[in-house]
Amino acid sequence: MYYRSLSAWVEVLSGVPQGSVLGPLLFLSFVNDLPSWIVNSIKMFADDTKIWRVISKAEDSDDLQQDLNKLAKWSDKWLLRFNPEKCKVMHIGYVHPTQYYMEGWGKWKISTATSNN
């Protein structure tokens, strides 16, 4: 309040103004709790998130799938959708016969990029 003056009320339907400091701040407040949902290793930068695990046995693959399930639940909670086109699995070294899925607003198979050493 600036010396007895107030801003006029404006109806806001959704979102934040582009180019404002508020947008990135609100986004960071949304994604700040994401690492606490994940058991495996996680790295985040801006709007990119990577989770990974060395798959030595079937249980390792199951743990990674559980984290993907948790990501989907987190996404449902905050109404922030993951882009299925950008969700990838990368196998490095020996290829284990694994397939991963994400659910939430439908179920989709995560595509695989393979590299053998």
Tab-separated table of N, CA and C in Angstrom:
chain	number	residue	atom	x	y	z
A	1	MET	N	0.844	-1.177	0.000
A	1	MET	CA	0.000	0.000	0.000
A	1	MET	C	0.883	1.231	0.000
A	2	TYR	N	0.626	2.115	-0.926
A	2	TYR	CA	1.394	3.327	-1.045
A	2	TYR	C	0.514	4.497	-0.648
A	3	TYR	N	0.720	5.000	0.529
A	3	TYR	CA	-0.012	6.136	1.100
A	3	TYR	C	-1.491	6.156	0.719
A	4	ARG	N	-2.213	5.208	1.280
A	4	ARG	CA	-3.666	5.107	1.158
A	4	ARG	C	-4.160	4.833	-0.261
A	5	SER	N	-3.354	4.188	-1.062
A	5	SER	CA	-3.824	3.819	-2.399
A	5	SER	C	-3.650	2.313	-2.593
A	6	LEU	N	-4.568	1.713	-3.266
A	6	LEU	CA	-4.538	0.285	-3.528
A	6	LEU	C	-4.645	0.048	-5.028
A	7	SER	N	-4.090	-1.057	-5.461
A	7	SER	CA	-4.253	-1.457	-6.857
A	7	SER	C	-5.667	-1.950	-7.069
A	8	ALA	N	-6.134	-1.815	-8.294
A	8	ALA	CA	-7.471	-2.306	-8.632
A	8	ALA	C	-7.444	-3.833	-8.736
A	9	TRP	N	-8.567	-4.466	-8.380
A	9	TRP	CA	-8.682	-5.916	-8.499
A	9	TRP	C	-8.804	-6.280	-9.971
A	10	VAL	N	-8.133	-7.351	-10.349
A	10	VAL	CA	-8.181	-7.844	-11.721
A	10	VAL	C	-8.443	-9.337	-11.672
A	11	GLU	N	-9.362	-9.821	-12.505
A	11	GLU	CA	-9.640	-11.254	-12.556
A	11	GLU	C	-8.508	-11.967	-13.293
A	12	VAL	N	-7.919	-12.972	-12.645
A	12	VAL	CA	-6.835	-13.749	-13.234
A	12	VAL	C	-7.327	-15.172	-13.407
A	13	LEU	N	-7.290	-15.673	-14.632
A	13	LEU	CA	-7.783	-17.017	-14.896
A	13	LEU	C	-6.727	-18.076	-14.597
A	14	SER	N	-5.495	-17.849	-15.025
A	14	SER	CA	-4.418	-18.794	-14.743
A	14	SER	C	-3.104	-18.212	-15.223
A	15	GLY	N	-2.009	-18.834	-14.763
A	15	GLY	CA	-0.683	-18.463	-15.240
A	15	GLY	C	-0.118	-17.231	-14.582
A	16	VAL	N	1.066	-16.864	-15.048
A	16	VAL	CA	1.751	-15.661	-14.591
A	16	VAL	C	2.222	-14.901	-15.818
A	17	PRO	N	2.416	-13.596	-15.708
A	17	PRO	CA	2.876	-12.819	-16.865
A	17	PRO	C	4.235	-13.302	-17.365
A	18	GLN	N	4.372	-13.408	-18.680
A	18	GLN	CA	5.647	-13.799	-19.276
A	18	GLN	C	6.692	-12.724	-18.993
A	19	GLY	N	7.903	-13.170	-18.722
A	19	GLY	CA	8.992	-12.230	-18.490
A	19	GLY	C	9.072	-11.709	-17.070
A	20	SER	N	8.175	-12.152	-16.207
A	20	SER	CA	8.214	-11.663	-14.834
A	20	SER	C	9.144	-12.536	-13.998
A	21	VAL	N	9.570	-12.021	-12.876
A	21	VAL	CA	10.383	-12.781	-11.934
A	21	VAL	C	9.513	-13.810	-11.219
A	22	LEU	N	8.234	-13.555	-11.157
A	22	LEU	CA	7.312	-14.417	-10.432
A	22	LEU	C	7.203	-15.812	-11.058
A	23	GLY	N	7.235	-15.920	-12.385
A	23	GLY	CA	7.095	-17.210	-13.068
A	23	GLY	C	8.133	-18.221	-12.639
A	24	PRO	N	9.428	-17.928	-12.805
A	24	PRO	CA	10.450	-18.890	-12.375
A	24	PRO	C	10.404	-19.176	-10.881
A	25	LEU	N	10.079	-18.181	-10.078
A	25	LEU	CA	9.997	-18.382	-8.631
A	25	LEU	C	8.873	-19.355	-8.275
A	26	LEU	N	7.723	-19.193	-8.902
A	26	LEU	CA	6.613	-20.109	-8.651
A	26	LEU	C	6.948	-21.519	-9.139
A	27	PHE	N	7.600	-21.614	-10.306
A	27	PHE	CA	7.985	-22.932	-10.824
A	27	PHE	C	8.923	-23.637	-9.855
A	28	LEU	N	9.931	-22.917	-9.353
A	28	LEU	CA	10.868	-23.517	-8.404
A	28	LEU	C	10.167	-23.952	-7.122
A	29	SER	N	9.185	-23.184	-6.693
A	29	SER	CA	8.458	-23.580	-5.476
A	29	SER	C	7.658	-24.863	-5.722
A	30	PHE	N	7.175	-25.064	-6.946
A	30	PHE	CA	6.460	-26.298	-7.277
A	30	PHE	C	7.399	-27.496	-7.282
A	31	VAL	N	8.538	-27.388	-7.955
A	31	VAL	CA	9.402	-28.554	-8.169
A	31	VAL	C	10.381	-28.796	-7.032
A	32	ASN	N	10.434	-27.911	-6.054
A	32	ASN	CA	11.403	-28.018	-4.969
A	32	ASN	C	11.284	-29.319	-4.183
A	33	ASP	N	10.093	-29.877	-4.060
A	33	ASP	CA	9.914	-31.098	-3.275
A	33	ASP	C	10.092	-32.376	-4.092
A	34	LEU	N	10.295	-32.277	-5.388
A	34	LEU	CA	10.398	-33.464	-6.235
A	34	LEU	C	11.481	-34.446	-5.790
A	35	PRO	N	12.698	-34.023	-5.447
A	35	PRO	CA	13.716	-34.991	-5.016
A	35	PRO	C	13.308	-35.818	-3.790
A	36	SER	N	12.462	-35.294	-2.932
A	36	SER	CA	12.046	-36.055	-1.750
A	36	SER	C	11.122	-37.222	-2.107
A	37	TRP	N	10.590	-37.250	-3.313
A	37	TRP	CA	9.718	-38.332	-3.763
A	37	TRP	C	10.522	-39.490	-4.363
A	38	ILE	N	11.792	-39.247	-4.700
A	38	ILE	CA	12.581	-40.181	-5.501
A	38	ILE	C	13.612	-40.907	-4.643
A	39	VAL	N	13.749	-42.229	-4.845
A	39	VAL	CA	14.710	-43.042	-4.115
A	39	VAL	C	16.055	-43.065	-4.840
A	40	ASN	N	16.031	-43.175	-6.163
A	40	ASN	CA	17.253	-43.261	-6.960
A	40	ASN	C	17.904	-41.897	-7.112
A	41	SER	N	19.016	-41.861	-7.815
A	41	SER	CA	19.732	-40.594	-8.034
A	41	SER	C	18.895	-39.674	-8.916
A	42	ILE	N	18.941	-38.383	-8.604
A	42	ILE	CA	18.167	-37.397	-9.359
A	42	ILE	C	19.005	-36.139	-9.529
A	43	LYS	N	18.895	-35.542	-10.691
A	43	LYS	CA	19.498	-34.235	-10.979
A	43	LYS	C	18.439	-33.377	-11.658
A	44	MET	N	18.389	-32.116	-11.246
A	44	MET	CA	17.429	-31.188	-11.827
A	44	MET	C	18.154	-29.922	-12.246
A	45	PHE	N	17.769	-29.395	-13.403
A	45	PHE	CA	18.276	-28.112	-13.865
A	45	PHE	C	17.160	-27.437	-14.642
A	46	ALA	N	16.771	-26.268	-14.195
A	46	ALA	CA	15.657	-25.527	-14.797
A	46	ALA	C	14.441	-26.456	-14.850
A	47	ASP	N	13.923	-26.748	-16.048
A	47	ASP	CA	12.746	-27.610	-16.132
A	47	ASP	C	13.087	-29.025	-16.594
A	48	ASP	N	14.351	-29.415	-16.514
A	48	ASP	CA	14.785	-30.774	-16.863
A	48	ASP	C	15.029	-31.583	-15.587
A	49	THR	N	14.585	-32.822	-15.607
A	49	THR	CA	14.800	-33.729	-14.485
A	49	THR	C	15.327	-35.047	-15.015
A	50	LYS	N	16.370	-35.555	-14.390
A	50	LYS	CA	16.940	-36.844	-14.772
A	50	LYS	C	17.027	-37.722	-13.534
A	51	ILE	N	16.553	-38.967	-13.667
A	51	ILE	CA	16.744	-39.955	-12.616
A	51	ILE	C	17.484	-41.130	-13.236
A	52	TRP	N	18.319	-41.795	-12.429
A	52	TRP	CA	19.063	-42.923	-12.965
A	52	TRP	C	19.392	-43.929	-11.893
A	53	ARG	N	19.746	-45.118	-12.384
A	53	ARG	CA	20.120	-46.212	-11.504
A	53	ARG	C	20.902	-47.231	-12.321
A	54	VAL	N	21.925	-47.794	-11.719
A	54	VAL	CA	22.629	-48.920	-12.333
A	54	VAL	C	21.731	-50.134	-12.171
A	55	ILE	N	21.426	-50.795	-13.278
A	55	ILE	CA	20.547	-51.966	-13.257
A	55	ILE	C	21.409	-53.217	-13.288
A	56	SER	N	21.549	-53.859	-12.124
A	56	SER	CA	22.338	-55.087	-12.003
A	56	SER	C	21.453	-56.315	-11.879
A	57	LYS	N	20.246	-56.100	-11.402
A	57	LYS	CA	19.309	-57.204	-11.193
A	57	LYS	C	17.886	-56.674	-11.374
A	58	ALA	N	16.936	-57.591	-11.412
A	58	ALA	CA	15.540	-57.218	-11.674
A	58	ALA	C	15.005	-56.219	-10.647
A	59	GLU	N	15.432	-56.341	-9.390
A	59	GLU	CA	14.944	-55.431	-8.344
A	59	GLU	C	15.349	-53.985	-8.625
A	60	ASP	N	16.521	-53.789	-9.232
A	60	ASP	CA	16.967	-52.433	-9.582
A	60	ASP	C	16.016	-51.813	-10.601
A	61	SER	N	15.618	-52.617	-11.572
A	61	SER	CA	14.676	-52.146	-12.585
A	61	SER	C	13.325	-51.815	-11.947
A	62	ASP	N	12.901	-52.647	-11.006
A	62	ASP	CA	11.638	-52.398	-10.299
A	62	ASP	C	11.706	-51.094	-9.506
A	63	ASP	N	12.849	-50.834	-8.870
A	63	ASP	CA	13.018	-49.586	-8.116
A	63	ASP	C	12.921	-48.368	-9.031
A	64	LEU	N	13.515	-48.466	-10.202
A	64	LEU	CA	13.445	-47.352	-11.148
A	64	LEU	C	12.007	-47.140	-11.616
A	65	GLN	N	11.290	-48.227	-11.879
A	65	GLN	CA	9.886	-48.106	-12.275
A	65	GLN	C	9.065	-47.487	-11.148
A	66	GLN	N	9.353	-47.841	-9.896
A	66	GLN	CA	8.647	-47.235	-8.765
A	66	GLN	C	8.869	-45.724	-8.727
A	67	ASP	N	10.092	-45.289	-9.014
A	67	ASP	CA	10.346	-43.847	-9.059
A	67	ASP	C	9.570	-43.185	-10.186
A	68	LEU	N	9.454	-43.850	-11.323
A	68	LEU	CA	8.641	-43.303	-12.413
A	68	LEU	C	7.177	-43.203	-11.992
A	69	ASN	N	6.704	-44.194	-11.260
A	69	ASN	CA	5.330	-44.136	-10.732
A	69	ASN	C	5.167	-42.969	-9.768
A	70	LYS	N	6.182	-42.734	-8.941
A	70	LYS	CA	6.136	-41.609	-8.001
A	70	LYS	C	6.165	-40.278	-8.739
A	71	LEU	N	6.945	-40.204	-9.822
A	71	LEU	CA	6.947	-38.979	-10.635
A	71	LEU	C	5.556	-38.706	-11.189
A	72	ALA	N	4.875	-39.756	-11.628
A	72	ALA	CA	3.519	-39.589	-12.155
A	72	ALA	C	2.567	-39.101	-11.059
A	73	LYS	N	2.698	-39.655	-9.848
A	73	LYS	CA	1.851	-39.192	-8.742
A	73	LYS	C	2.145	-37.744	-8.390
A	74	TRP	N	3.436	-37.379	-8.386
A	74	TRP	CA	3.815	-36.003	-8.114
A	74	TRP	C	3.218	-35.083	-9.180
A	75	SER	N	3.289	-35.514	-10.423
A	75	SER	CA	2.743	-34.746	-11.532
A	75	SER	C	1.234	-34.538	-11.372
A	76	ASP	N	0.529	-35.583	-10.943
A	76	ASP	CA	-0.911	-35.459	-10.695
A	76	ASP	C	-1.195	-34.489	-9.561
A	77	LYS	N	-0.391	-34.561	-8.503
A	77	LYS	CA	-0.604	-33.695	-7.338
A	77	LYS	C	-0.476	-32.215	-7.719
A	78	TRP	N	0.561	-31.876	-8.481
A	78	TRP	CA	0.841	-30.484	-8.808
A	78	TRP	C	0.261	-30.039	-10.142
A	79	LEU	N	-0.388	-30.972	-10.861
A	79	LEU	CA	-0.980	-30.671	-12.170
A	79	LEU	C	0.060	-30.134	-13.163
A	80	LEU	N	1.263	-30.650	-13.061
A	80	LEU	CA	2.337	-30.327	-14.003
A	80	LEU	C	2.632	-31.577	-14.818
A	81	ARG	N	2.313	-31.546	-16.084
A	81	ARG	CA	2.457	-32.735	-16.914
A	81	ARG	C	3.879	-32.885	-17.430
A	82	PHE	N	4.311	-34.155	-17.510
A	82	PHE	CA	5.553	-34.471	-18.190
A	82	PHE	C	5.248	-34.613	-19.670
A	83	ASN	N	6.187	-34.222	-20.507
A	83	ASN	CA	6.017	-34.367	-21.943
A	83	ASN	C	6.485	-35.763	-22.334
A	84	PRO	N	5.565	-36.659	-22.755
A	84	PRO	CA	5.962	-38.026	-23.085
A	84	PRO	C	6.981	-38.095	-24.225
A	85	GLU	N	6.970	-37.115	-25.109
A	85	GLU	CA	7.921	-37.103	-26.221
A	85	GLU	C	9.359	-36.881	-25.732
A	86	LYS	N	9.508	-36.267	-24.568
A	86	LYS	CA	10.843	-35.960	-24.045
A	86	LYS	C	11.305	-36.937	-22.967
A	87	CYS	N	10.466	-37.897	-22.598
A	87	CYS	CA	10.837	-38.890	-21.595
A	87	CYS	C	11.564	-40.037	-22.289
A	88	LYS	N	12.792	-40.288	-21.897
A	88	LYS	CA	13.630	-41.300	-22.556
A	88	LYS	C	14.313	-42.172	-21.517
A	89	VAL	N	14.627	-43.398	-21.918
A	89	VAL	CA	15.455	-44.315	-21.144
A	89	VAL	C	16.729	-44.518	-21.938
A	90	MET	N	17.869	-44.434	-21.267
A	90	MET	CA	19.136	-44.678	-21.944
A	90	MET	C	19.821	-45.866	-21.287
A	91	HIS	N	20.067	-46.888	-22.082
A	91	HIS	CA	20.819	-48.055	-21.625
A	91	HIS	C	22.267	-47.854	-22.045
A	92	ILE	N	23.180	-47.965	-21.108
A	92	ILE	CA	24.610	-47.866	-21.409
A	92	ILE	C	25.249	-49.174	-20.979
A	93	GLY	N	25.981	-49.794	-21.880
A	93	GLY	CA	26.604	-51.077	-21.546
A	93	GLY	C	25.693	-52.215	-21.923
A	94	TYR	N	25.591	-53.196	-21.031
A	94	TYR	CA	24.767	-54.364	-21.308
A	94	TYR	C	23.305	-53.983	-21.254
A	95	VAL	N	22.570	-54.455	-22.233
A	95	VAL	CA	21.149	-54.122	-22.314
A	95	VAL	C	20.349	-55.178	-21.557
A	96	HIS	N	19.643	-54.751	-20.546
A	96	HIS	CA	18.742	-55.629	-19.810
A	96	HIS	C	17.366	-55.515	-20.456
A	97	PRO	N	16.642	-56.609	-20.539
A	97	PRO	CA	15.316	-56.560	-21.157
A	97	PRO	C	14.310	-55.858	-20.243
A	98	THR	N	14.353	-54.549	-20.221
A	98	THR	CA	13.457	-53.781	-19.360
A	98	THR	C	12.619	-52.845	-20.212
A	99	GLN	N	11.436	-52.551	-19.721
A	99	GLN	CA	10.559	-51.585	-20.364
A	99	GLN	C	9.940	-50.744	-19.261
A	100	TYR	N	9.944	-49.428	-19.433
A	100	TYR	CA	9.435	-48.523	-18.409
A	100	TYR	C	8.230	-47.766	-18.933
A	101	TYR	N	7.345	-47.425	-18.000
A	101	TYR	CA	6.109	-46.715	-18.328
A	101	TYR	C	5.916	-45.568	-17.352
A	102	MET	N	5.189	-44.559	-17.814
A	102	MET	CA	4.719	-43.496	-16.917
A	102	MET	C	3.223	-43.397	-17.087
A	103	GLU	N	2.544	-43.219	-15.974
A	103	GLU	CA	1.100	-43.076	-15.995
A	103	GLU	C	0.711	-41.712	-15.450
A	104	GLY	N	-0.486	-41.332	-15.727
A	104	GLY	CA	-0.983	-40.018	-15.331
A	104	GLY	C	-1.406	-39.317	-16.602
A	105	TRP	N	-2.671	-38.977	-16.718
A	105	TRP	CA	-3.236	-38.447	-17.962
A	105	TRP	C	-2.975	-39.450	-19.082
A	106	GLY	N	-3.168	-40.726	-18.781
A	106	GLY	CA	-2.905	-41.793	-19.731
A	106	GLY	C	-1.631	-42.525	-19.363
A	107	LYS	N	-1.386	-43.640	-20.027
A	107	LYS	CA	-0.182	-44.432	-19.770
A	107	LYS	C	0.638	-44.447	-21.051
A	108	TRP	N	1.920	-44.164	-20.922
A	108	TRP	CA	2.748	-44.222	-22.105
A	108	TRP	C	4.047	-44.950	-21.836
A	109	LYS	N	4.495	-45.630	-22.879
A	109	LYS	CA	5.759	-46.362	-22.842
A	109	LYS	C	6.877	-45.361	-23.080
A	110	ILE	N	7.928	-45.434	-22.277
A	110	ILE	CA	9.060	-44.533	-22.441
A	110	ILE	C	9.990	-45.134	-23.481
A	111	SER	N	10.314	-44.360	-24.507
A	111	SER	CA	11.153	-44.877	-25.578
A	111	SER	C	12.592	-45.062	-25.077
A	112	THR	N	13.329	-45.948	-25.756
A	112	THR	CA	14.658	-46.333	-25.320
A	112	THR	C	15.708	-45.932	-26.334
A	113	ALA	N	16.800	-45.366	-25.830
A	113	ALA	CA	17.994	-45.119	-26.638
A	113	ALA	C	19.064	-46.043	-26.086
A	114	THR	N	19.700	-46.863	-26.938
A	114	THR	CA	20.643	-47.866	-26.480
A	114	THR	C	22.046	-47.560	-26.984
A	115	SER	N	23.036	-47.737	-26.104
A	115	SER	CA	24.443	-47.591	-26.468
A	115	SER	C	25.205	-48.727	-25.825
A	116	ASN	N	25.843	-49.571	-26.628
A	116	ASN	CA	26.646	-50.684	-26.096
A	116	ASN	C	28.117	-50.296	-26.110
A	117	ASN	N	28.803	-50.562	-24.991
A	117	ASN	CA	30.235	-50.256	-24.917
A	117	ASN	C	31.045	-51.361	-25.537
